[in-house]
JSON list of C-alpha atoms in Angstrom, two decimals:
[
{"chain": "V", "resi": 112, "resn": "UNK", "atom": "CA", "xyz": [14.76, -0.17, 23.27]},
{"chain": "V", "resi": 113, "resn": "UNK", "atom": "CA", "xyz": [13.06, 2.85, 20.87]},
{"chain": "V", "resi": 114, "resn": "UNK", "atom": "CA", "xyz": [9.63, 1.65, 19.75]},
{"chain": "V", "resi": 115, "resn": "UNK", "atom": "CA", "xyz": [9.66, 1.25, 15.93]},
{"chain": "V", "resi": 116, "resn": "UNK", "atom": "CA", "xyz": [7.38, 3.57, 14.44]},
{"chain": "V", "resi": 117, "resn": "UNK", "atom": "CA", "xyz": [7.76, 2.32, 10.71]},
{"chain": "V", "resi": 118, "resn": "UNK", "atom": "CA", "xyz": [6.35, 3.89, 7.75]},
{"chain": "V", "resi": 119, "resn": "UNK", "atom": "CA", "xyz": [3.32, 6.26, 6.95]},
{"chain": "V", "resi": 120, "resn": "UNK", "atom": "CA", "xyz": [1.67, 6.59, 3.61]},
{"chain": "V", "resi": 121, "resn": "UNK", "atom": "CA", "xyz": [0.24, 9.56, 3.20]},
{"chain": "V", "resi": 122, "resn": "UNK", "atom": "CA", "xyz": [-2.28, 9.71, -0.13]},
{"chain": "V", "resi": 123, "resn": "UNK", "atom": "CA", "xyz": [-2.36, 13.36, -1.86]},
{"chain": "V", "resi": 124, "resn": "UNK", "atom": "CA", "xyz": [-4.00, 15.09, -4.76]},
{"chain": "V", "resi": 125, "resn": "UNK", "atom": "CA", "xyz": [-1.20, 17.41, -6.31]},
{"chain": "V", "resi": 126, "resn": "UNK", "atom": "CA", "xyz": [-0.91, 18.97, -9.85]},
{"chain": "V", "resi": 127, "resn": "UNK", "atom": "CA", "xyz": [-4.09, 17.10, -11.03]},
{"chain": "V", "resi": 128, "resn": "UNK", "atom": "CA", "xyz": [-2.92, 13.26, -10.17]},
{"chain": "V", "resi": 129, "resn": "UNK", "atom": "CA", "xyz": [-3.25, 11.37, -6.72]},
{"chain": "V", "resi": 130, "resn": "UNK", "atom": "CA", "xyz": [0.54, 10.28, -5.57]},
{"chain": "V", "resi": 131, "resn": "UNK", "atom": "CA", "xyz": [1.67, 8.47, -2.31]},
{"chain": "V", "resi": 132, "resn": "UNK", "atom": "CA", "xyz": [4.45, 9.99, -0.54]},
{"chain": "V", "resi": 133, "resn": "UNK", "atom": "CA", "xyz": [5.71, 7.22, 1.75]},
{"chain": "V", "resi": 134, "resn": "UNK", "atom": "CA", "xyz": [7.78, 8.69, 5.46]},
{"chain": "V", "resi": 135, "resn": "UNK", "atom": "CA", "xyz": [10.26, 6.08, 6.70]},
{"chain": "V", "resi": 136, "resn": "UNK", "atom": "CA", "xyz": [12.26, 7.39, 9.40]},
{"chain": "V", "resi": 137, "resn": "UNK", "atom": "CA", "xyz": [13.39, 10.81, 8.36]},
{"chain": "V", "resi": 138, "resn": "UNK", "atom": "CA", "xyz": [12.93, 10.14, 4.83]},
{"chain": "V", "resi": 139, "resn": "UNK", "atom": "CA", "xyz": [10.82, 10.41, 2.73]},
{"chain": "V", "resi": 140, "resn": "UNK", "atom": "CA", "xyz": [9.92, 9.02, -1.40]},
{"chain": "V", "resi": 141, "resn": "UNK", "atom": "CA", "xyz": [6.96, 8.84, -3.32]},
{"chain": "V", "resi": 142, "resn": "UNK", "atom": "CA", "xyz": [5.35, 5.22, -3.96]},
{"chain": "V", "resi": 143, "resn": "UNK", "atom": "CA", "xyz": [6.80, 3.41, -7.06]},
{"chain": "V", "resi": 144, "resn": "UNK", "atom": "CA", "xyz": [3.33, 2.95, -9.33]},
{"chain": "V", "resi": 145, "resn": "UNK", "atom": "CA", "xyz": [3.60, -0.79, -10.57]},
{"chain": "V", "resi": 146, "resn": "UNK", "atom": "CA", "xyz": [1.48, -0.65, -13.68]},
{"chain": "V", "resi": 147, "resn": "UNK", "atom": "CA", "xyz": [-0.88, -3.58, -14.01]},
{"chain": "V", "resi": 148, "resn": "UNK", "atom": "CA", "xyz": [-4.22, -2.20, -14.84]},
{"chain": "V", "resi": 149, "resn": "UNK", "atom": "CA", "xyz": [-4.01, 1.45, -14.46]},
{"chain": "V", "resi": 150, "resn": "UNK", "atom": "CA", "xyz": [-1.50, 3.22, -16.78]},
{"chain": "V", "resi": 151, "resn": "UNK", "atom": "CA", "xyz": [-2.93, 6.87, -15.53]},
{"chain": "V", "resi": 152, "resn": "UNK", "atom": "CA", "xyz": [-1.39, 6.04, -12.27]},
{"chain": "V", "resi": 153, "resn": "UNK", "atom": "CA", "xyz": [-2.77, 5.98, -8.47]},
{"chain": "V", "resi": 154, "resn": "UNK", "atom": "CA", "xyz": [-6.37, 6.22, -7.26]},
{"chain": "V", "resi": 155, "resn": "UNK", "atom": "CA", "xyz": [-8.64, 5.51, -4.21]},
{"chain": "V", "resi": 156, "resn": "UNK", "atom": "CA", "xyz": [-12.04, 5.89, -2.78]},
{"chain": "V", "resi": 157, "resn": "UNK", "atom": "CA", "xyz": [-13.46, 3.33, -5.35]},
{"chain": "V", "resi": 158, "resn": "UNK", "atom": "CA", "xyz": [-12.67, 0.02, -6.91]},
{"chain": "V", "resi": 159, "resn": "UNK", "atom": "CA", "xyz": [-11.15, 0.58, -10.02]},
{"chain": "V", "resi": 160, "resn": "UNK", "atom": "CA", "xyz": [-8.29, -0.03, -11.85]},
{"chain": "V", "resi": 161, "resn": "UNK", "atom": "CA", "xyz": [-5.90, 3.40, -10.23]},
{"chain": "V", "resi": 162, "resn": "UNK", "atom": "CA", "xyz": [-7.08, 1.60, -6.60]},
{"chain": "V", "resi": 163, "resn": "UNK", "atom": "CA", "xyz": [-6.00, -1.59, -7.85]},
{"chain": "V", "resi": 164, "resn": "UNK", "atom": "CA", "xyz": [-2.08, -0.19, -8.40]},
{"chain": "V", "resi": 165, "resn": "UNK", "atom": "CA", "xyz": [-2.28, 1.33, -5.72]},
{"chain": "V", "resi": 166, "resn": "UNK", "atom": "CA", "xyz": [-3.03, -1.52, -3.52]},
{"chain": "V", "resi": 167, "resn": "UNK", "atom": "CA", "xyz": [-0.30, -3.99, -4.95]},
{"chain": "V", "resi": 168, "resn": "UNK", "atom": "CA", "xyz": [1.76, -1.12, -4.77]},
{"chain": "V", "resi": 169, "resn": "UNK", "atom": "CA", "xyz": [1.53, -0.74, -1.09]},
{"chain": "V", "resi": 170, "resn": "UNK", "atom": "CA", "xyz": [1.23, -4.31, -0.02]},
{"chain": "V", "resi": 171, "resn": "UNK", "atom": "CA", "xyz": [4.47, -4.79, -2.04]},
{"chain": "V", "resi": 172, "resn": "UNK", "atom": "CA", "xyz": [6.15, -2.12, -0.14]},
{"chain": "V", "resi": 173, "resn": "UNK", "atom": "CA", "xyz": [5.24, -3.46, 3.34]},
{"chain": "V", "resi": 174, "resn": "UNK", "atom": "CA", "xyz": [5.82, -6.84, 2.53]},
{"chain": "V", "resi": 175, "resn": "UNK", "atom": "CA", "xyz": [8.83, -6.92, 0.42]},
{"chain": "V", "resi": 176, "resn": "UNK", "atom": "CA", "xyz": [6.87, -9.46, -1.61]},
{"chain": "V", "resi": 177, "resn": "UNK", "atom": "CA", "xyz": [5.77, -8.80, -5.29]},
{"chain": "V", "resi": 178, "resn": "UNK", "atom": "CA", "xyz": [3.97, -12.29, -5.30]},
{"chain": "V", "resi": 179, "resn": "UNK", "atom": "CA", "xyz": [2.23, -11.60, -2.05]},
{"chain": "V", "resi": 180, "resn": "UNK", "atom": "CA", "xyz": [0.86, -8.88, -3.77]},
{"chain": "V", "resi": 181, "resn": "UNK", "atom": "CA", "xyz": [-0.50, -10.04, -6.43]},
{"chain": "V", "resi": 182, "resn": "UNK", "atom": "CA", "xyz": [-1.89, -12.69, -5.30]},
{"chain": "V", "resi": 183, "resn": "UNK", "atom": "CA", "xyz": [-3.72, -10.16, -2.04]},
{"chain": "V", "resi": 184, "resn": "UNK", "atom": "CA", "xyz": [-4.11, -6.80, -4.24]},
{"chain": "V", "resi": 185, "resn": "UNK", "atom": "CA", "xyz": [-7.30, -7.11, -5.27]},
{"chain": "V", "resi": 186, "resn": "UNK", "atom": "CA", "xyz": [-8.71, -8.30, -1.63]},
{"chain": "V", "resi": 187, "resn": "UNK", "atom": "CA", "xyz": [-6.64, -5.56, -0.08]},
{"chain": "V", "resi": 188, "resn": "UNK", "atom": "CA", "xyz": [-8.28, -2.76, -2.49]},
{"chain": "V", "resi": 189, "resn": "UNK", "atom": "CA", "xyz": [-11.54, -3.94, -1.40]},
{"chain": "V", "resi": 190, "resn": "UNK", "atom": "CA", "xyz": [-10.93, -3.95, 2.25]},
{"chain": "V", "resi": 191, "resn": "UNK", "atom": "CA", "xyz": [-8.88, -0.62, 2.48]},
{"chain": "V", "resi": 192, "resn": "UNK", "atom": "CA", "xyz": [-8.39, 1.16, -0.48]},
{"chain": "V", "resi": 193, "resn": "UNK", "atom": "CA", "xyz": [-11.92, 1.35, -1.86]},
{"chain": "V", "resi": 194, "resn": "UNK", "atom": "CA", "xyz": [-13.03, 3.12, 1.37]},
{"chain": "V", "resi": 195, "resn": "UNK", "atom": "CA", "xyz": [-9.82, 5.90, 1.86]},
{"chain": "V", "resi": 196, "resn": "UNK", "atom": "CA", "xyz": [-11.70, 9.46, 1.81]},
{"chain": "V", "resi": 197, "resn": "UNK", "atom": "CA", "xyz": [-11.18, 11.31, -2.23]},
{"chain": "V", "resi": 198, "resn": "UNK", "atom": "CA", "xyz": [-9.63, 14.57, -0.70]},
{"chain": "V", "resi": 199, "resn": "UNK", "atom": "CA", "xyz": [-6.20, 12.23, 0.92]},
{"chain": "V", "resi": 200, "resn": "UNK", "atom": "CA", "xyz": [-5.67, 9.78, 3.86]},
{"chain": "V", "resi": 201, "resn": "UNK", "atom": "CA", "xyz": [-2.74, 8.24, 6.22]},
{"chain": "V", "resi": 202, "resn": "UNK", "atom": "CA", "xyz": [-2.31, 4.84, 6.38]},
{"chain": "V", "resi": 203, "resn": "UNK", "atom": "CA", "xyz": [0.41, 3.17, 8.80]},
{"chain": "V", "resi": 204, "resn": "UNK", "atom": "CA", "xyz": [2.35, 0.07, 8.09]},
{"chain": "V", "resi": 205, "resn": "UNK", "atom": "CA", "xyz": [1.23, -0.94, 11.35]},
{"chain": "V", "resi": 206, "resn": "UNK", "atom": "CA", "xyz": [-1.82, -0.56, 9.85]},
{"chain": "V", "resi": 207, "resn": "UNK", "atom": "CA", "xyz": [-1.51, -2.85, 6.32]},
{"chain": "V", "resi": 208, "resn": "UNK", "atom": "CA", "xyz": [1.09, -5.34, 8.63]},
{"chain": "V", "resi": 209, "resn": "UNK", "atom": "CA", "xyz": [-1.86, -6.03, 10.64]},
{"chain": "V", "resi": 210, "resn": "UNK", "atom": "CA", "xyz": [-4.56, -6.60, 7.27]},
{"chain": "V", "resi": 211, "resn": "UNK", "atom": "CA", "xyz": [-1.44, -9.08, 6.33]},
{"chain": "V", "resi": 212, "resn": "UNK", "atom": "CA", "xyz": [-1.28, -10.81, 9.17]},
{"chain": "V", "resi": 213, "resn": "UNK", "atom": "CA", "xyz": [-5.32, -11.39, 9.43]},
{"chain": "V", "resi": 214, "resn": "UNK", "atom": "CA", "xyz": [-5.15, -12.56, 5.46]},
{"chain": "V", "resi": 215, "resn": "UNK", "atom": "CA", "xyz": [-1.60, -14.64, 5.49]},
{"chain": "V", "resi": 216, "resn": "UNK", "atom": "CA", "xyz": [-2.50, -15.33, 1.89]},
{"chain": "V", "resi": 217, "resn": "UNK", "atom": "CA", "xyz": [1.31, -16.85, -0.03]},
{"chain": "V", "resi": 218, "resn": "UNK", "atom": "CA", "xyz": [3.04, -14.48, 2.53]},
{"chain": "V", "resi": 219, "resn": "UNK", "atom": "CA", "xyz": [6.17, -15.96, 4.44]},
{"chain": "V", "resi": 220, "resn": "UNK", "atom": "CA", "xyz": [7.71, -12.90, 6.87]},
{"chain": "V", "resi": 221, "resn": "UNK", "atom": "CA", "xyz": [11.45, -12.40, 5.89]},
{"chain": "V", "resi": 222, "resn": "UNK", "atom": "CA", "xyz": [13.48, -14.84, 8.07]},
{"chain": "V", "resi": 223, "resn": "UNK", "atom": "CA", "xyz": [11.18, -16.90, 8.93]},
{"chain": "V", "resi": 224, "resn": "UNK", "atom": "CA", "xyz": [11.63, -20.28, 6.60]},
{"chain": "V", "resi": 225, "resn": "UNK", "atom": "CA", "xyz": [13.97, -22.17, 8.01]}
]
């Protein structure tokens, strides 16, 4: 059986904004900005309110769950977002599956309730 490679976010600074292009498989979409405290969009490098989005916006992604997010965005910004280099970054969904699975928070893995 093919290992599954998942997605890759990818963090870039184009036209004078940050945006997330997101690779799953051979496609590829930019990272829906859920505005909750930033309405200038992404950010990263820092702890502000452009990290925060992005941050719920990629734990939501992974997870499939809008109220994991919320309720882990601000943790997850701390832990990973805060500390991505300014000029762009990679992150795996490897990568955030494992931060999810060392801070289980409200999060229940799809198909596992019973």
């Amino acid at each position: 059986m093919p290992e599954r490679r998942g997605k890759v976010y990818r963090g870039i600074r184009a036209r004078g904004k940050c945006e997330v292009l997101v690779q799953s498989g051979s496609r590829t979409y930019t990272l829906r900005h859920r505005v909750l405290h930033s309405p200038t969009g992404f950010e990263w490098g820092y702890g502000g309110s452009g990290p925060a989005d992005l941050a719920l916006a990629i734990l939501a992604d992974v997870t499939g769950s809008v109220a994991y997010a919320k309720a882990m965005y601000q943790l997850f910004k701390w832990d990973v977002i805060a500390s991505l280099p300014y000029e762009g970054w990679v992150l795996t969904e490897q990568e955030v599956r494992t931060w999810v699975d060392q801070h289980p928070g409200t999060y229940v893995p799809a198909g596992a309730a019973g």
